[in-house]
Coordinates of C-alpha atoms and ligand atoms in Angstrom, one line a residue:
M1 CA 0.7 -31.5 8.6
I2 CA -0.5 -28.1 7.5
K3 CA 1.1 -26.4 10.5
E4 CA 4.4 -28.2 9.9
N5 CA 4.4 -27.4 6.2
L6 CA 3.7 -23.7 6.9
S7 CA 6.4 -23.4 9.4
K8 CA 8.9 -25.1 7.1
I9 CA 8.2 -22.7 4.3
T10 CA 8.0 -19.6 6.5
Q11 CA 11.4 -20.4 8.0
S12 CA 13.0 -20.9 4.6
I13 CA 12.0 -17.7 3.0
P14 CA 13.4 -14.2 3.6
E15 CA 11.5 -11.8 5.9
N16 CA 10.6 -9.4 3.1
V17 CA 8.8 -12.1 1.1
T18 CA 5.1 -12.5 1.7
L19 CA 3.5 -16.0 1.7
V20 CA 0.1 -16.4 0.2
A21 CA -1.4 -19.7 1.2
V22 CA -3.3 -20.9 -1.9
S23 CA -6.3 -22.7 -0.5
K24 CA -8.4 -23.2 -3.6
T25 CA -10.5 -26.4 -3.6
K26 CA -9.6 -27.0 0.1
P27 CA -12.3 -27.2 2.8
V28 CA -12.7 -24.5 5.4
A29 CA -11.3 -26.8 8.1
D30 CA -8.0 -26.8 6.4
L31 CA -7.9 -23.0 6.2
Q32 CA -8.9 -22.8 9.8
E33 CA -5.9 -25.0 10.7
A34 CA -3.6 -22.8 8.8
Y35 CA -5.2 -19.8 10.5
N36 CA -4.6 -21.3 13.9
A37 CA -1.0 -21.7 12.9
G38 CA -0.8 -18.0 12.3
Q39 CA -1.4 -17.7 8.6
R40 CA -3.5 -14.7 7.7
I41 CA -3.2 -14.4 3.9
F42 CA -5.1 -16.8 1.7
G43 CA -5.3 -17.0 -2.1
E44 CA -8.3 -18.3 -4.0
N45 CA -8.9 -18.5 -7.8
K46 CA -12.7 -18.6 -7.9
I47 CA -14.7 -15.6 -6.6
Q48 CA -17.7 -17.6 -5.3
E49 CA -15.5 -20.0 -3.4
M50 CA -13.6 -17.1 -1.9
V51 CA -16.8 -15.4 -0.8
D52 CA -18.1 -18.6 0.9
K53 CA -14.8 -19.0 2.8
Y54 CA -14.7 -15.3 3.7
D55 CA -18.2 -15.6 5.2
A56 CA -17.2 -18.7 7.2
L57 CA -13.8 -17.6 8.6
P58 CA -12.3 -15.0 10.9
K59 CA -12.5 -11.4 9.6
D60 CA -8.8 -10.5 10.0
I61 CA -7.9 -12.7 7.1
Q62 CA -6.6 -11.0 4.0
W63 CA -8.1 -12.5 0.9
H64 CA -6.2 -12.5 -2.4
M65 CA -7.9 -13.3 -5.7
I66 CA -5.3 -15.1 -7.8
G67 CA -7.4 -16.5 -10.6
H68 CA -8.4 -15.2 -14.0
L69 CA -11.1 -12.5 -13.5
Q70 CA -14.5 -12.4 -14.9
S71 CA -15.5 -8.7 -14.7
N72 CA -19.2 -9.4 -14.0
K73 CA -18.2 -11.2 -10.7
V74 CA -16.0 -8.5 -9.3
K75 CA -18.9 -7.0 -7.4
Y76 CA -19.2 -10.1 -5.2
M77 CA -15.8 -9.6 -3.6
A78 CA -15.4 -5.8 -3.8
H79 CA -16.4 -5.3 -0.1
F80 CA -13.5 -7.4 1.3
V81 CA -10.9 -8.5 -1.2
D82 CA -7.4 -7.3 -0.2
L83 CA -5.4 -7.8 -3.4
I84 CA -6.3 -8.9 -6.9
H85 CA -3.4 -10.6 -8.7
G86 CA -4.6 -11.4 -12.1
V87 CA -5.6 -8.1 -13.8
D88 CA -4.9 -8.4 -17.5
K89 CA -7.2 -5.8 -19.0
F90 CA -7.8 -2.1 -18.6
S91 CA -11.5 -2.7 -18.7
T92 CA -11.2 -4.9 -15.6
L93 CA -9.4 -2.2 -13.7
K94 CA -12.3 0.1 -14.5
E95 CA -14.8 -2.4 -13.2
I96 CA -12.8 -3.0 -10.0
N97 CA -12.7 0.8 -9.6
K98 CA -16.4 1.1 -10.0
Q99 CA -17.2 -1.7 -7.5
A100 CA -14.6 -0.4 -5.0
K101 CA -16.2 3.0 -5.1
K102 CA -19.6 1.7 -4.1
H103 CA -17.9 0.4 -0.9
N104 CA -15.8 3.5 -0.4
R105 CA -12.7 1.4 -0.7
V106 CA -9.4 1.4 -2.6
I107 CA -8.6 -2.0 -3.9
N108 CA -5.0 -3.0 -4.5
C109 CA -4.3 -4.7 -7.9
L110 CA -1.4 -6.4 -9.6
L111 CA -1.1 -6.4 -13.4
Q112 CA -0.5 -9.9 -14.7
A113 CA 2.4 -10.1 -17.1
K114 CA 2.7 -12.9 -19.6
I115 CA 6.1 -14.5 -19.1
A116 CA 5.4 -18.1 -19.9
K117 CA 6.1 -19.4 -23.4
E118 CA 2.9 -21.5 -23.3
E119 CA -0.1 -20.2 -25.3
T120 CA -2.7 -20.8 -22.6
K121 CA -1.4 -18.5 -19.9
F122 CA -3.1 -15.2 -19.5
G123 CA -1.3 -11.9 -19.2
L124 CA -0.2 -8.6 -20.6
S125 CA 2.9 -8.0 -22.6
F126 CA 5.4 -5.6 -21.0
N127 CA 4.4 -3.0 -23.6
D128 CA 0.7 -3.3 -22.7
I129 CA 1.7 -2.9 -19.0
E130 CA 3.6 0.3 -19.8
E131 CA 0.7 1.6 -21.8
I132 CA -1.7 1.1 -18.9
L133 CA 0.7 2.6 -16.3
N134 CA 1.2 5.7 -18.6
S135 CA -2.4 6.1 -19.6
L136 CA -4.1 9.3 -18.7
E137 CA -7.3 7.4 -18.0
L138 CA -5.6 5.6 -15.1
K139 CA -5.4 8.8 -13.1
D140 CA -9.2 8.9 -12.9
L141 CA -9.4 5.5 -11.2
K142 CA -9.3 6.7 -7.6
N143 CA -10.5 3.5 -6.1
I144 CA -7.8 1.2 -7.3
K145 CA -4.1 1.1 -6.7
I146 CA -1.6 -0.8 -8.9
V147 CA 0.9 -2.1 -6.4
G148 CA 2.9 -4.4 -8.6
F149 CA 3.0 -7.2 -11.1
M150 CA 2.2 -10.9 -11.1
G151 CA 3.7 -13.6 -13.3
M152 CA 3.4 -17.3 -13.8
A153 CA 6.3 -19.2 -15.3
T154 CA 6.1 -22.0 -17.9
F155 CA 5.3 -25.4 -16.4
T156 CA 8.7 -27.0 -16.9
D157 CA 11.7 -28.5 -15.2
N158 CA 14.0 -26.4 -17.3
L159 CA 15.6 -24.3 -14.6
E160 CA 17.3 -22.1 -17.2
Q161 CA 14.0 -21.2 -18.8
L162 CA 12.3 -20.5 -15.4
Q163 CA 15.2 -18.4 -14.4
E164 CA 15.0 -16.4 -17.6
E165 CA 11.3 -15.9 -17.3
F166 CA 11.5 -14.8 -13.6
S167 CA 14.4 -12.5 -14.2
S168 CA 12.9 -10.8 -17.2
L169 CA 9.8 -9.8 -15.2
N170 CA 12.0 -8.7 -12.3
N171 CA 14.1 -6.5 -14.5
F172 CA 11.0 -4.9 -16.0
F173 CA 9.5 -4.5 -12.5
E174 CA 12.7 -2.7 -11.2
A175 CA 12.7 -0.4 -14.2
Q176 CA 9.1 0.5 -13.9
K177 CA 9.4 1.1 -10.2
L178 CA 11.8 4.0 -10.9
K179 CA 9.4 5.5 -13.4
T180 CA 6.0 5.1 -11.8
D181 CA 5.1 6.9 -8.7
K182 CA 1.6 8.2 -9.0
E183 CA -1.2 8.4 -6.5
N184 CA -2.7 5.2 -7.7
S185 CA 0.3 3.3 -9.0
Q186 CA 3.1 2.6 -6.6
L187 CA 5.0 -0.6 -7.5
K188 CA 6.3 -2.6 -4.5
T189 CA 5.0 -6.1 -5.0
L190 CA 6.3 -8.8 -7.4
S191 CA 4.1 -11.9 -7.1
M192 CA 5.8 -14.9 -8.6
G193 CA 6.6 -18.4 -7.5
M194 CA 4.5 -21.4 -6.6
S195 CA 5.2 -24.7 -4.8
G196 CA 7.5 -26.0 -7.5
D197 CA 9.5 -22.9 -8.2
Y198 CA 9.2 -20.4 -5.4
K199 CA 12.9 -20.7 -4.3
L200 CA 14.0 -19.8 -7.8
A201 CA 11.5 -17.0 -8.0
I202 CA 12.8 -15.5 -4.7
E203 CA 16.3 -15.7 -6.0
N204 CA 15.0 -13.7 -8.9
G205 CA 13.4 -10.9 -7.0
S206 CA 10.0 -12.2 -6.0
T207 CA 8.5 -10.4 -3.0
M208 CA 5.3 -12.5 -2.8
I209 CA 4.9 -16.3 -3.4
R210 CA 1.7 -18.2 -3.9
V211 CA 2.0 -21.6 -2.5
G212 CA -0.8 -24.2 -2.4
S213 CA 0.1 -27.9 -2.6
S214 CA 3.3 -27.6 -0.5
I215 CA 1.0 -26.4 2.3
F216 CA -2.3 -28.2 1.9
G217 CA -1.3 -31.2 -0.1
T218 CA -2.2 -32.1 -3.7
R219 CA -5.6 -31.0 -5.1
N220 CA -8.2 -33.4 -6.5
Y221 CA -9.6 -30.9 -9.0
N222 CA -8.9 -27.4 -10.1
Ligands
PLP301 C1 -3.1 -22.8 -7.9 C2 -2.2 -21.6 -8.1 C3 -1.1 -21.5 -7.3 C4 -0.5 -22.5 -6.3 O1 0.0 -23.6 -7.0 P1 0.8 -24.8 -6.2 O2 1.6 -25.4 -7.3 O3 -0.2 -25.7 -5.6 O4 1.6 -24.1 -5.2 C5 -0.3 -20.3 -7.5 N1 -0.8 -19.3 -8.3 C6 -1.9 -19.5 -9.1 C7 -2.3 -18.4 -10.0 C8 -2.7 -20.6 -9.0 O5 -3.8 -20.7 -9.7

């Protein structure tokens, strides 16, 4: 089914939208099946799990860390991670920069914006994001690159609310894109949309969707 699910989704999204296959909690065999069907970008939310899967699978996979980050674990993925979605602190950027430098790499990052109304979701306010993008200290971080923003909408069926959350982030993204063009911040990626809401997210400007259960089936644990 994984192959069929993937091709259904790939065929239904515009070419400029990147599909991240969210494989958290799923066994390596499932990822291999998706890989055999042509999928090369996978998203995980736990660093140790991602490292184990990286070790077990072909090396042309691009690994995206989509979960909330613990700074002390960044070092375990710094040699291979392709994009980190959930950066919501300046201190985390500094730690990513430090670890990337050890491997002579530049690691791409997305700043996570808080767009959901729920209290539990992580993320920065638009003001905080602007502050980071404009900070003088950012220029010194030569081993990271801010390539866009990530957002998670409220868990709700209320389409109007979802639409409002997605479009507010898209408007902010478009405005910042015009203002920010520095060596280590070039905004081009807007990561929003999951299994339940990716179509709406794409209508509202998403360029990268993170889809798990619609590809791999429901998860038993999180
Ligand atoms: C699990 C997860 C997803 C995928 O969720 P589905 O509803 O299974 O598509 C997307 N983004 C993040 C940050 C996640 O943790």
